[in-house]
Amino acid sequence: MQRPPRFPLIWVAIGAAALLAVPWYGLDDRLSAPALFAGVPWLWPLALPLLLSLCAVFGRPRPHLLIAASAGGLLWLVLQGLLIIHRGWTYAWLIELTGGSGPTQPAMGWGAAVYALACVLLLAYGLACRGFCKGDVFVAATLLVVVGLIALFVFYPVLCILASAVRDNEGGFAPEQFLAKLLSPSIWSLACLTGAHGCGVAWNTVAVAALVGVLTTLLGLAFALVALRTHMPMKPLLRALSILPIITPPFVIGLALILLFGRAGMITMWIGNLFDIPRSRWIYGVPGITIAQVLAFTPIAMLVLLGVLQGVAPSLEEASQTLRASRWYTFRSVTWPLIRPGLANSFLIGFIESMADFANPLVIGGNFNVLSTDIFFAVVGASHDQGRAAVLAIVLLAFTLTAFVAQRFWLGRRSYATVGGKGHAGIPAPLPGGLRIACYGVIVPWLLLTIAVYGMILIGGFVVSVGRDNTPTLEYFWTAFSIEKGVGGWFLSGSAWNSFIVTIEIALIAMPFTAALGILTAWLLDRQQFPGRRTFEFLAMMSFAIPGTVIGVAYILAFNVPPVSLTGTGTIIAISFAFRNMPVGIRAGLANLSQIDRSLDEASLTLGARSFRTLRRVLLPMLRPAVVTALVYSFVRAVTAVSAVIFLVTGRYNLATVYIVGRADVGEYGIAIVYSAMLVLFMMLVLLLIQLFVGERRIGRRVDVPPIDAPATALAPA
Amino acid sequence: MTIRAVEFRAVSKRYGAVTALETISLAIDRGTLVTLLGPSGCGKTTMLRLIAGLEQASTGQIMVEGKDVTLLSATERDVSMVFQSYALFPHMTVLENVCYGLRASGIRKSRAVELAQAKLSLVGLSGYGARLPSELSGGQQQRVAVARAIVLEPKVLLFDEPLSNLDAKLRRHVREEIHELQRSLSLTVIYVTHDQQEALAISDRIIVMSMARVAQDGTPRGLYEQPNSHFVADFIGDANIVPVVIEGRQNELASVRLGPLQLTLPHHGAVAGPAELSIRPQAVLLSRGTSGLSGRVERAAYLGSHMEYWITIAGLDKELFVIAQDVMAPLGVGDEVSLTFGRTGVALVPREHLELG
């Protein structure tokens, strides 16, 4: 008789331990007994899959039985969780069927989590035995775990929104209410066209998003053109501009705009005094939102378009000029058509970002609501209409997902990759004169505005009242960040310390998980073949297009009640960070992996190393830049995030961004802006330190890319 | 009975609608050096990767040393491979690279280093262990890749165009080194190349592939002297392909008419009627007499060791390419010559062999 393999035995044992020794319900408080001793008969069948798995590995291996048993275990776990919750049966038909409110159970805890993991890994083992993922257990297990996590923390919450939308606030099934809410004039009204009333919130959002998309694209293009096609020394400026939006929390720009152009803003006062113009509230609403978002998102458009413009081979433009075309004709007939898909891409990115932006409309929107703020007010406002929040979330999600799908499928096929493997020698054509002047004319005022905004962020917190009384003061700084000596020694007495420390803590906890999730997913996508790979890629990247507000609402709806109850914990904030920022890790990983020749993995495999060893010994050492990028970005993005977590914070787990928005909301601009400045400076410091650290590593003897220029034989078998 | 190191049983490989390998059955004996030869895209690399376990067969069975490995991953197969790019891990030293497979198979470190050092000195690189791959020349990198593969003492050693990144002079040298190593260690080697000279020089057996199928399988001499198709005749060495008429068949032989000449050759299954004749450039004997086909020198080139001529023949719309050893008294352009054929290097090629499969 063959010796049974170790892997399934270990996981059967762990699964058994989860049933026998780990508290089944509860995560940190009110822990229950283990599943089999909790006196809950519907948990007993969970032991059966483990027994069957044992039969499947002893003696003749029977992967079919193993697959069926572990899948059955998972299914039963999910079913009992969904059907029986804290108030009895979940569904009305079950109550009718049994004639009672049914048994109850609290939310699942550690025991359930470990049991689910054991089942998933046994399933992966069974599938691998049947040849799934080329029979590689580690790949199959990683894939199933990642898919399972995405399903639980991205798809299940989004599905909960859909489910919640078709119910009334008491939980009954109410499709008519759903239709009424979905088609409500408050969402779709076009009254503003006739001038009678304001338009529906959906049209408001689309209009602002389209405007922002167009403006960021034009500004980004002007910037890219000046950077690449003129002799203006732009390198340091470009670097600064590409870093700023990463380290600036989104609403800070809106805040600075209020301090500059608000009713009592610095520039408003100055111009008012100079020309005797009455002060107005023009900045609140569409103008403010648009300016703030354009300032925030233009750097992204600029980066996209720099790449696009660099992709236009100079030899094409030179060819055009040797064919007697003028500069202007060359630009119009060669350059422009080649960059058009890139422009559309940049527009869609600006469109999605604007739609997803929550904090700027909240801070500077005044009475002008967009979908993301409306969702927020539907949840936290006086009306407290979860159904309406869900419907609005669905509308917002539909818009962003449409743009995302358009970006991936429509543009994906249309982009002209003009940079091949061969070097294109040549000098890019200079800009036609008129265009150059137009570009300068757009860029210079914009730069001035950016400088004014960031200047305001840095100094605005250190004067008594911006605009009215510009006497320097440290009052706000000390209120927020004072350190005092009390009875028990030094302590942090400032009002901001608590949220600041919690933010850093949670961001640090989420950081390794985000990076690991992103890099592993990138590795699965780039290096492994399995059925449904393209779907997996699409779904993994899609979480990028789900607006934070939607995720926030979804998490509240999904994780407030059993079977999985996490709201009010720091864990759920960390989880939301991990899944919101995972795509950054995926992108960094994919970019890095594409530089590492596949023959290295294959060499490792043919030398008898398994995929785990290959990943750890061969790929990870070379993936270090991607790992660092993923870690840094996940940290920075977590610290600056606001839209999703504003729904998830509690008194105990308050975050810096949410605290600042709260201060700004009640008009305490001094503390808000001083705190923002500290956050921006802190991030800059973090980035600089990491750059120093990583920069030194790069000089070492290690080479990032394999020294041999290997033809891509592995990609296309000869 | 010889033991089969590798056996393909009706193996095919498809990528969606594209067939990379049509159903192939063949066996490779232990201790031989077999070359998979063919133009790019013929399926030879796919075949190699199927043996290594880097691709999974769509249908059929693959056996290594009598054991069915069809469903085993690359890790689980006792097969090593030397990659075209060498695929040395750039972040590990030479010694770490060679130890890698040993450590992965759970051999303790001191023993692994010992074995690795032995193999490094076998390929003439003792003392280079502490270097990084980027600090070695192309030829040295190649030898590290070989050491890394043979240190595991695999049942089968695979080479994927191992010489293509080396310059021409070095190529011949390394080729002989590989051959020497294979013989002294009695390794079973499967070697992929698109260079027919390389294949002829080192192989015990050559499998010529074309369009996802085996075009011909045999010894270097057999392939060169008795190509069974237009494709093989043309691909291995130079060949003049000339249309002829088979007038009759007797036993294994056919009588063939080429202009005024009557030739008797093995027929290889060609039937009476139009056929093709493959004539090696060296098989054409030129003289100033009138005994054979009469032709005329169109162009001549002096290459030091030999002469090359292009000769037109009446009734043949193609020039014949001829190599002559006599460089002392060369023919001139415009000379009338008489052509006869040597005993080897002329073979009947059945028409449209490939298309009929």
mmCIF file of C-alpha atoms in Angstrom, chain B residues 53-302:
data_model
loop_
_atom_site.group_PDB
_atom_site.id
_atom_site.type_symbol
_atom_site.label_atom_id
_atom_site.label_comp_id
_atom_site.label_asym_id
_atom_site.label_seq_id
_atom_site.Cartn_x
_atom_site.Cartn_y
_atom_site.Cartn_z
ATOM 1 C CA GLY B 53 6.757 18.485 -18.524
ATOM 2 C CA LEU B 54 6.599 22.214 -19.241
ATOM 3 C CA GLU B 55 3.600 21.543 -21.473
ATOM 4 C CA GLN B 56 0.901 18.958 -21.015
ATOM 5 C CA ALA B 57 -0.003 16.676 -23.914
ATOM 6 C CA SER B 58 -3.493 17.134 -25.358
ATOM 7 C CA THR B 59 -3.769 13.420 -26.100
ATOM 8 C CA GLY B 60 -1.559 10.369 -25.816
ATOM 9 C CA GLN B 61 0.982 9.055 -23.357
ATOM 10 C CA ILE B 62 4.577 10.008 -22.651
ATOM 11 C CA MET B 63 6.861 7.445 -21.011
ATOM 12 C CA VAL B 64 10.278 8.083 -19.477
ATOM 13 C CA GLU B 65 12.282 4.931 -18.737
ATOM 14 C CA GLY B 66 9.136 2.860 -18.978
ATOM 15 C CA LYS B 67 7.186 5.004 -16.510
ATOM 16 C CA ASP B 68 4.108 6.925 -17.570
ATOM 17 C CA VAL B 69 4.853 10.587 -16.844
ATOM 18 C CA THR B 70 2.038 12.126 -18.908
ATOM 19 C CA LEU B 71 0.310 13.668 -15.896
ATOM 20 C CA LEU B 72 3.456 14.467 -13.918
ATOM 21 C CA SER B 73 4.665 18.063 -13.627
ATOM 22 C CA ALA B 74 8.148 19.163 -14.664
ATOM 23 C CA THR B 75 9.220 19.028 -11.044
ATOM 24 C CA GLU B 76 8.317 15.358 -10.699
ATOM 25 C CA ARG B 77 10.015 14.162 -13.893
ATOM 26 C CA ASP B 78 13.542 12.908 -13.874
ATOM 27 C CA VAL B 79 14.470 15.071 -16.842
ATOM 28 C CA SER B 80 16.764 18.103 -16.961
ATOM 29 C CA MET B 81 16.964 20.803 -19.545
ATOM 30 C CA VAL B 82 19.547 23.263 -20.820
ATOM 31 C CA PHE B 83 17.743 26.350 -22.034
ATOM 32 C CA GLN B 84 18.457 28.431 -25.081
ATOM 33 C CA SER B 85 18.913 31.487 -22.860
ATOM 34 C CA TYR B 86 20.646 29.229 -20.282
ATOM 35 C CA ALA B 87 18.179 30.607 -17.717
ATOM 36 C CA LEU B 88 20.844 30.973 -15.043
ATOM 37 C CA PHE B 89 19.383 32.639 -11.974
ATOM 38 C CA PRO B 90 20.979 36.079 -12.106
ATOM 39 C CA HIS B 91 20.797 36.660 -8.367
ATOM 40 C CA MET B 92 22.648 33.458 -7.443
ATOM 41 C CA THR B 93 26.322 32.623 -7.800
ATOM 42 C CA VAL B 94 27.493 29.901 -10.172
ATOM 43 C CA LEU B 95 27.769 27.451 -7.300
ATOM 44 C CA GLU B 96 24.330 28.359 -5.965
ATOM 45 C CA ASN B 97 22.926 27.837 -9.441
ATOM 46 C CA VAL B 98 24.453 24.369 -9.735
ATOM 47 C CA CYS B 99 23.406 23.445 -6.189
ATOM 48 C CA TYR B 100 19.853 24.645 -6.743
ATOM 49 C CA GLY B 101 18.386 21.383 -8.044
ATOM 50 C CA LEU B 102 20.211 19.311 -5.433
ATOM 51 C CA ARG B 103 18.954 21.489 -2.605
ATOM 52 C CA ALA B 104 15.444 21.390 -4.060
ATOM 53 C CA SER B 105 15.598 17.584 -3.965
ATOM 54 C CA GLY B 106 16.456 17.757 -0.279
ATOM 55 C CA ILE B 107 20.176 16.959 -0.398
ATOM 56 C CA ARG B 108 22.028 18.536 2.498
ATOM 57 C CA LYS B 109 24.173 21.518 1.760
ATOM 58 C CA SER B 110 27.694 20.150 2.224
ATOM 59 C CA ARG B 111 26.954 17.175 -0.021
ATOM 60 C CA ALA B 112 25.327 19.408 -2.614
ATOM 61 C CA VAL B 113 28.344 21.696 -2.750
ATOM 62 C CA GLU B 114 30.629 18.687 -3.131
ATOM 63 C CA LEU B 115 28.617 17.295 -6.054
ATOM 64 C CA ALA B 116 28.314 20.713 -7.659
ATOM 65 C CA GLN B 117 32.061 21.350 -7.421
ATOM 66 C CA ALA B 118 32.709 17.995 -9.081
ATOM 67 C CA LYS B 119 30.464 18.834 -12.008
ATOM 68 C CA LEU B 120 31.870 22.337 -12.310
ATOM 69 C CA SER B 121 35.351 20.920 -12.657
ATOM 70 C CA LEU B 122 33.998 18.400 -15.163
ATOM 71 C CA VAL B 123 32.933 21.275 -17.403
ATOM 72 C CA GLY B 124 36.207 23.090 -16.684
ATOM 73 C CA LEU B 125 34.866 25.783 -14.412
ATOM 74 C CA SER B 126 36.304 24.873 -11.038
ATOM 75 C CA GLY B 127 37.194 28.090 -9.277
ATOM 76 C CA TYR B 128 34.333 30.029 -10.826
ATOM 77 C CA GLY B 129 31.812 29.008 -8.180
ATOM 78 C CA ALA B 130 31.671 32.351 -6.393
ATOM 79 C CA ARG B 131 31.008 34.403 -9.527
ATOM 80 C CA LEU B 132 27.674 35.688 -10.670
ATOM 81 C CA PRO B 133 26.417 34.515 -14.064
ATOM 82 C CA SER B 134 26.694 38.070 -15.383
ATOM 83 C CA GLU B 135 30.438 37.921 -14.750
ATOM 84 C CA LEU B 136 30.934 34.985 -17.135
ATOM 85 C CA SER B 137 31.282 34.850 -20.902
ATOM 86 C CA GLY B 138 28.558 33.285 -23.037
ATOM 87 C CA GLY B 139 30.435 30.005 -23.403
ATOM 88 C CA GLN B 140 31.064 29.798 -19.670
ATOM 89 C CA GLN B 141 27.428 30.513 -18.894
ATOM 90 C CA GLN B 142 26.513 27.707 -21.227
ATOM 91 C CA ARG B 143 28.772 25.307 -19.376
ATOM 92 C CA VAL B 144 27.279 26.343 -16.044
ATOM 93 C CA ALA B 145 23.852 25.570 -17.468
ATOM 94 C CA VAL B 146 25.083 22.127 -18.524
ATOM 95 C CA ALA B 147 26.662 21.470 -15.123
ATOM 96 C CA ARG B 148 23.466 22.547 -13.410
ATOM 97 C CA ALA B 149 21.493 20.074 -15.511
ATOM 98 C CA ILE B 150 23.788 17.027 -15.290
ATOM 99 C CA VAL B 151 24.502 17.350 -11.571
ATOM 100 C CA LEU B 152 21.044 15.862 -10.998
ATOM 101 C CA GLU B 153 22.014 12.793 -13.081
ATOM 102 C CA PRO B 154 18.749 12.903 -14.967
ATOM 103 C CA LYS B 155 17.380 9.984 -16.966
ATOM 104 C CA VAL B 156 17.120 12.302 -19.957
ATOM 105 C CA LEU B 157 18.960 15.533 -20.689
ATOM 106 C CA LEU B 158 17.291 18.032 -22.974
ATOM 107 C CA PHE B 159 19.006 20.786 -24.937
ATOM 108 C CA ASP B 160 16.987 23.607 -26.475
ATOM 109 C CA GLU B 161 19.128 25.189 -29.189
ATOM 110 C CA PRO B 162 22.040 25.478 -26.757
ATOM 111 C CA LEU B 163 24.488 26.970 -29.237
ATOM 112 C CA SER B 164 22.359 29.706 -30.761
ATOM 113 C CA ASN B 165 23.733 32.412 -28.457
ATOM 114 C CA LEU B 166 27.373 31.606 -29.204
ATOM 115 C CA ASP B 167 29.526 32.877 -32.036
ATOM 116 C CA ALA B 168 30.373 30.596 -34.938
ATOM 117 C CA LYS B 169 33.871 29.562 -33.827
ATOM 118 C CA LEU B 170 32.808 28.744 -30.298
ATOM 119 C CA ARG B 171 29.840 26.804 -31.561
ATOM 120 C CA ARG B 172 31.873 23.998 -33.071
ATOM 121 C CA HIS B 173 33.968 23.722 -29.916
ATOM 122 C CA VAL B 174 31.033 23.601 -27.497
ATOM 123 C CA ARG B 175 29.203 21.202 -29.792
ATOM 124 C CA GLU B 176 32.079 18.737 -29.505
ATOM 125 C CA GLU B 177 32.208 19.236 -25.739
ATOM 126 C CA ILE B 178 28.565 18.333 -25.416
ATOM 127 C CA HIS B 179 29.085 15.298 -27.625
ATOM 128 C CA GLU B 180 32.092 14.197 -25.588
ATOM 129 C CA LEU B 181 30.199 14.622 -22.321
ATOM 130 C CA GLN B 182 27.260 12.640 -23.642
ATOM 131 C CA ARG B 183 29.493 9.756 -24.677
ATOM 132 C CA SER B 184 31.615 9.654 -21.552
ATOM 133 C CA LEU B 185 28.618 9.741 -19.196
ATOM 134 C CA SER B 186 26.416 7.593 -21.502
ATOM 135 C CA LEU B 187 23.657 10.175 -21.220
ATOM 136 C CA THR B 188 20.424 10.087 -23.115
ATOM 137 C CA VAL B 189 20.332 13.446 -24.816
ATOM 138 C CA ILE B 190 17.571 15.023 -26.825
ATOM 139 C CA TYR B 191 18.758 18.048 -28.668
ATOM 140 C CA VAL B 192 16.717 20.638 -30.512
ATOM 141 C CA THR B 193 18.238 22.681 -33.267
ATOM 142 C CA HIS B 194 17.397 24.242 -36.586
ATOM 143 C CA ASP B 195 21.005 24.010 -37.757
ATOM 144 C CA GLN B 196 21.338 20.919 -39.945
ATOM 145 C CA GLN B 197 25.136 20.888 -39.789
ATOM 146 C CA GLU B 198 25.050 20.844 -36.014
ATOM 147 C CA ALA B 199 22.587 17.965 -36.170
ATOM 148 C CA LEU B 200 24.619 15.968 -38.665
ATOM 149 C CA ALA B 201 27.808 16.437 -36.647
ATOM 150 C CA ILE B 202 26.712 15.097 -33.282
ATOM 151 C CA SER B 203 23.596 12.958 -33.653
ATOM 152 C CA ASP B 204 23.191 9.226 -33.411
ATOM 153 C CA ARG B 205 19.779 9.795 -34.861
ATOM 154 C CA ILE B 206 17.953 12.754 -36.323
ATOM 155 C CA ILE B 207 14.213 13.308 -36.261
ATOM 156 C CA VAL B 208 13.365 15.870 -38.932
ATOM 157 C CA MET B 209 10.131 17.689 -38.233
ATOM 158 C CA SER B 210 7.938 19.775 -40.453
ATOM 159 C CA MET B 211 4.524 21.282 -39.893
ATOM 160 C CA ALA B 212 3.889 19.537 -36.562
ATOM 161 C CA ARG B 213 4.771 16.100 -37.938
ATOM 162 C CA VAL B 214 7.822 13.879 -38.202
ATOM 163 C CA ALA B 215 9.066 14.249 -41.778
ATOM 164 C CA GLN B 216 11.810 11.660 -41.515
ATOM 165 C CA ASP B 217 13.594 9.768 -38.772
ATOM 166 C CA GLY B 218 16.994 8.145 -39.219
ATOM 167 C CA THR B 219 20.753 8.301 -38.956
ATOM 168 C CA PRO B 220 22.556 11.377 -40.279
ATOM 169 C CA ARG B 221 23.890 9.347 -43.202
ATOM 170 C CA GLY B 222 20.511 7.841 -43.982
ATOM 171 C CA LEU B 223 18.849 11.238 -44.040
ATOM 172 C CA TYR B 224 21.504 12.847 -46.148
ATOM 173 C CA GLU B 225 21.803 10.090 -48.689
ATOM 174 C CA GLN B 226 18.233 8.845 -48.789
ATOM 175 C CA PRO B 227 15.882 11.716 -48.056
ATOM 176 C CA ASN B 228 12.316 10.534 -48.376
ATOM 177 C CA SER B 229 10.794 13.862 -49.312
ATOM 178 C CA HIS B 230 11.417 17.062 -51.149
ATOM 179 C CA PHE B 231 11.357 18.872 -47.795
ATOM 180 C CA VAL B 232 14.002 16.706 -46.123
ATOM 181 C CA ALA B 233 16.223 16.683 -49.193
ATOM 182 C CA ASP B 234 16.100 20.445 -49.322
ATOM 183 C CA PHE B 235 16.387 21.036 -45.580
ATOM 184 C CA ILE B 236 19.400 18.795 -44.890
ATOM 185 C CA GLY B 237 22.329 19.966 -46.920
ATOM 186 C CA ASP B 238 21.941 21.483 -50.367
ATOM 187 C CA ALA B 239 20.045 19.543 -52.953
ATOM 188 C CA ASN B 240 19.035 20.022 -56.561
ATOM 189 C CA ILE B 241 15.483 18.806 -56.968
ATOM 190 C CA VAL B 242 14.896 17.738 -60.546
ATOM 191 C CA PRO B 243 11.730 16.355 -62.116
ATOM 192 C CA VAL B 244 12.179 12.875 -63.598
ATOM 193 C CA VAL B 245 10.053 10.056 -64.968
ATOM 194 C CA ILE B 246 10.009 6.585 -63.428
ATOM 195 C CA GLU B 247 9.755 4.123 -66.274
ATOM 196 C CA GLY B 248 9.576 0.890 -64.398
ATOM 197 C CA ARG B 249 10.022 -0.811 -61.014
ATOM 198 C CA GLN B 250 11.658 -4.070 -60.148
ATOM 199 C CA ASN B 251 11.917 -5.267 -56.577
ATOM 200 C CA GLU B 252 13.388 -2.364 -54.633
ATOM 201 C CA LEU B 253 14.720 -0.600 -57.674
ATOM 202 C CA ALA B 254 13.244 1.753 -60.190
ATOM 203 C CA SER B 255 14.589 2.786 -63.545
ATOM 204 C CA VAL B 256 14.527 6.498 -63.974
ATOM 205 C CA ARG B 257 14.935 8.626 -67.050
ATOM 206 C CA LEU B 258 16.591 12.009 -66.810
ATOM 207 C CA GLY B 259 17.055 13.397 -70.322
ATOM 208 C CA PRO B 260 19.286 10.946 -72.139
ATOM 209 C CA LEU B 261 20.465 9.334 -68.920
ATOM 210 C CA GLN B 262 19.059 6.094 -67.545
ATOM 211 C CA LEU B 263 19.516 5.658 -63.776
ATOM 212 C CA THR B 264 18.686 2.756 -61.505
ATOM 213 C CA LEU B 265 17.826 3.757 -57.964
ATOM 214 C CA PRO B 266 15.915 2.444 -54.919
ATOM 215 C CA HIS B 267 12.329 3.612 -55.440
ATOM 216 C CA HIS B 268 11.251 4.341 -51.783
ATOM 217 C CA GLY B 269 7.671 3.677 -52.693
ATOM 218 C CA ALA B 270 7.527 5.995 -55.679
ATOM 219 C CA VAL B 271 5.298 4.663 -58.409
ATOM 220 C CA ALA B 272 5.791 4.777 -62.162
ATOM 221 C CA GLY B 273 5.248 8.204 -63.665
ATOM 222 C CA PRO B 274 6.577 11.634 -62.818
ATOM 223 C CA ALA B 275 8.770 11.856 -59.721
ATOM 224 C CA GLU B 276 11.523 14.005 -58.275
ATOM 225 C CA LEU B 277 15.193 13.364 -57.998
ATOM 226 C CA SER B 278 17.334 14.852 -55.253
ATOM 227 C CA ILE B 279 20.912 15.408 -56.391
ATOM 228 C CA ARG B 280 23.561 16.547 -53.894
ATOM 229 C CA PRO B 281 25.960 19.135 -55.321
ATOM 230 C CA GLN B 282 28.900 16.831 -54.651
ATOM 231 C CA ALA B 283 27.220 13.912 -56.450
ATOM 232 C CA VAL B 284 27.491 15.612 -59.841
ATOM 233 C CA LEU B 285 30.664 14.715 -61.707
ATOM 234 C CA LEU B 286 31.728 17.174 -64.380
ATOM 235 C CA SER B 287 33.934 16.267 -67.314
ATOM 236 C CA ARG B 288 34.721 17.721 -70.701
ATOM 237 C CA GLY B 289 33.613 14.539 -72.439
ATOM 238 C CA THR B 290 30.232 13.747 -74.007
ATOM 239 C CA SER B 291 29.256 10.599 -72.126
ATOM 240 C CA GLY B 292 26.565 12.115 -69.889
ATOM 241 C CA LEU B 293 24.103 14.962 -69.868
ATOM 242 C CA SER B 294 25.433 17.919 -71.714
ATOM 243 C CA GLY B 295 25.374 21.231 -69.927
ATOM 244 C CA ARG B 296 26.936 24.670 -69.874
ATOM 245 C CA VAL B 297 28.631 26.547 -67.053
ATOM 246 C CA GLU B 298 26.679 29.720 -66.288
ATOM 247 C CA ARG B 299 28.483 30.957 -63.211
ATOM 248 C CA ALA B 300 31.507 29.794 -61.254
ATOM 249 C CA ALA B 301 32.836 30.716 -57.817
ATOM 250 C CA TYR B 302 36.182 29.947 -56.193
#
